[in-house]
C-alpha positions as a printed Julia matrix, in Angstrom:
214×3 Matrix{Float64}:
  81.21  153.44  173.41
  83.99  152.23  171.1
  84.29  148.59  170.1
  87.56  146.89  169.4
  87.52  144.08  166.9
  89.96  141.2   166.97
  89.75  140.61  163.23
  93.0   141.84  161.64
  92.88  144.07  158.62
  93.83  142.24  155.45
  97.34  143.08  154.35
  97.98  143.88  150.77
 100.42  141.7   148.84
 103.95  143.03  148.56
 104.72  144.73  145.28
 107.37  142.17  144.29
 104.85  139.32  144.72
 102.37  141.02  142.41
 105.12  141.73  139.9
 106.21  138.1   139.98
 102.71  136.81  139.32
 101.98  139.24  136.53
 105.3   138.66  134.82
 104.87  134.89  135.12
 101.43  134.98  133.49
 102.65  137.31  130.75
 105.75  135.21  130.05
 103.75  131.98  129.82
 101.18  133.55  127.51
 103.66  135.32  125.24
 106.1   132.39  125.08
 103.49  129.75  124.26
 101.6   132.01  121.86
 104.78  133.14  120.13
 105.98  129.59  119.53
 102.57  128.54  118.22
 102.41  131.54  115.87
 105.92  130.86  114.53
 105.1   127.2   113.9
 101.84  128.09  112.18
 103.43  130.77  110.02
 106.22  128.44  108.87
 103.61  126.15  107.3
 102.0   128.9   105.22
 102.92  130.24  101.77
 105.65  132.86  102.03
 106.27  133.53   98.34
 104.59  133.03   94.99
 105.8   133.26   91.41
 105.67  131.88   87.9
 108.17  130.02   85.76
 108.24  129.84   81.97
 107.84  126.22   80.92
 107.26  125.2    77.31
 106.15  128.69   76.4
 103.65  128.91   79.25
 103.61  130.34   82.73
 103.68  127.73   85.49
 102.59  128.96   88.97
 104.87  128.17   91.91
 104.51  128.63   95.64
 106.95  128.18   98.51
 106.03  127.57  102.14
 107.97  128.99  105.03
 109.49  125.58  105.68
 110.74  125.57  102.08
 112.41  128.95  102.53
 113.97  128.29  105.95
 113.47  125.75  108.69
 114.94  127.99  111.38
 111.71  129.57  112.74
 110.01  126.2   113.26
 113.09  124.69  114.9
 113.6   127.67  117.2
 109.92  127.68  118.12
 110.29  124.13  119.44
 113.48  125.1   121.28
 111.66  128.09  122.76
 108.8   125.93  124.02
 111.25  123.53  125.65
 113.1   126.43  127.26
 109.83  127.9   128.53
 109.02  124.65  130.31
 112.59  124.24  131.58
 112.46  127.66  133.24
 110.35  126.11  136.01
 112.5   123.01  136.37
 115.74  124.82  137.21
 116.8   127.48  139.68
 119.33  130.26  140.11
 122.01  130.23  137.41
 120.28  127.4   135.52
 117.15  129.51  135.21
 119.19  132.41  133.88
 120.78  130.21  131.21
 117.43  128.81  130.12
 115.95  132.32  130.01
 118.83  133.42  127.77
 118.14  130.43  125.5
 114.47  131.41  125.29
 115.35  135.01  124.42
 117.88  133.9   121.79
 115.28  131.57  120.25
 112.96  134.52  119.83
 115.68  136.76  118.4
 116.79  134.03  115.98
 113.21  133.51  114.81
 112.86  137.22  114.08
 116.1   137.33  112.11
 115.36  134.19  110.09
 111.82  135.3   109.26
 112.9   138.75  108.1
 115.72  137.32  106.0
 113.31  134.87  104.4
 110.73  137.54  103.64
 112.47  138.45  100.37
 114.28  135.18   99.66
 113.67  133.75   96.19
 116.01  130.75   96.29
 113.24  128.3    97.22
 111.15  129.35   94.21
 114.21  129.31   91.94
 114.89  125.72   92.97
 111.28  124.79   92.2
 111.46  126.57   88.83
 114.62  124.64   87.95
 113.01  121.37   88.98
 109.8   122.04   87.05
 111.55  123.14   83.86
 114.42  120.68   83.98
 116.85  123.56   83.55
 119.2   124.09   86.48
 119.69  127.73   85.48
 115.97  128.54   85.4
 114.64  131.14   87.81
 111.23  132.37   88.81
 109.87  135.16   86.61
 107.21  137.0    88.6
 107.85  136.99   92.34
 105.63  138.18   95.18
 105.73  137.66   98.93
 102.99  137.24  101.5
 102.78  138.62  105.01
 103.41  135.3   106.75
 107.15  135.91  107.29
 106.24  138.96  109.35
 103.74  136.89  111.31
 106.57  134.49  112.12
 108.72  137.44  113.16
 105.91  138.6   115.47
 105.89  135.14  117.05
 109.63  135.45  117.59
 109.11  138.83  119.24
 106.69  137.24  121.71
 109.24  134.54  122.55
 111.9   137.21  122.97
 109.6   139.07  125.37
 109.08  135.88  127.39
 112.83  135.36  127.64
 113.44  138.93  128.77
 110.71  138.62  131.4
 112.31  135.4   132.65
 115.66  137.17  132.92
 114.17  140.11  134.79
 111.63  138.41  137.07
 112.58  134.72  136.97
 114.0   134.8   140.48
 110.5   135.6   141.78
 108.85  132.66  140.03
 108.19  129.31  141.72
 110.07  126.17  140.79
 108.95  122.56  140.53
 108.62  120.73  143.82
 111.75  119.0   145.07
 109.77  116.1   146.51
 111.07  113.8   143.8
 114.62  112.88  143.08
 116.18  113.47  139.69
 115.39  109.93  138.59
 111.69  110.51  139.32
 111.45  108.3   142.42
 109.96  109.8   145.58
 112.28  110.45  148.45
 111.88  108.0   151.32
 110.14  109.43  154.35
 111.48  108.84  157.82
 109.32  106.58  159.95
 107.62  108.38  162.81
 108.34  107.03  166.29
 105.62  104.82  167.69
 104.09  105.84  171.01
 103.33  102.59  172.97
 100.63  104.45  174.92
  98.71  105.11  171.67
  97.17  101.9   170.27
  96.34  103.59  166.96
 100.04  104.28  166.36
 100.88  100.63  166.97
  98.19   99.47  164.52
  99.46  101.91  161.87
 103.0   100.6   162.35
 101.8    97.02  161.91
  99.97   98.02  158.73
 103.22   99.48  157.39
 105.03   96.22  158.14
 107.03   97.66  161.04
 107.72   96.18  164.43
 106.3    98.63  166.99
 108.12   96.86  169.82
 111.54   97.12  168.17
 114.1    99.86  168.72
 113.56  103.28  167.17
 115.28  103.77  163.8
 118.42  105.89  163.99
């Protein structure tokens, strides 16, 4: 004897739903991590050198923020764009995704250009020696500019994912107006045959015997 069960077989999620969830998680992770890495790298020593002062060698170091402030600034812009992706829809989401991608690309370019920049150390050598024409003698660079570039690459990836899959991602609830105040809810009609409805109306400060609101 064969038995027929009424329990339906679970349906697998559509492919586009799975793609949307995976891309959303990857974009959030890469965008936030990339911005954090770029900010961290900009605070580290990017270059080192020595300047000749009074016949001696004076050690000098330059942080990423001394070389260029672009990676740190674009990291903050990228974080703001990552959050704004979920606050806007349609064309607004596309524009924000482009901004996020451009922030990542700009971080990469600025970090790579600053990897071999010696102007920050030259300025410090001139300040330390009191000679405006003084330059750094022995110059070496660390790997932190490339770490900042890697952070920019992660932000760029997040922006590209938002461009490709952003239409599948959820947006913030529209329950609140733009000024942050909740939208007024329409009062439900009171049924005179239901005493509990009349008591609820009285608690809300309404007149249950009055005419229904238009």
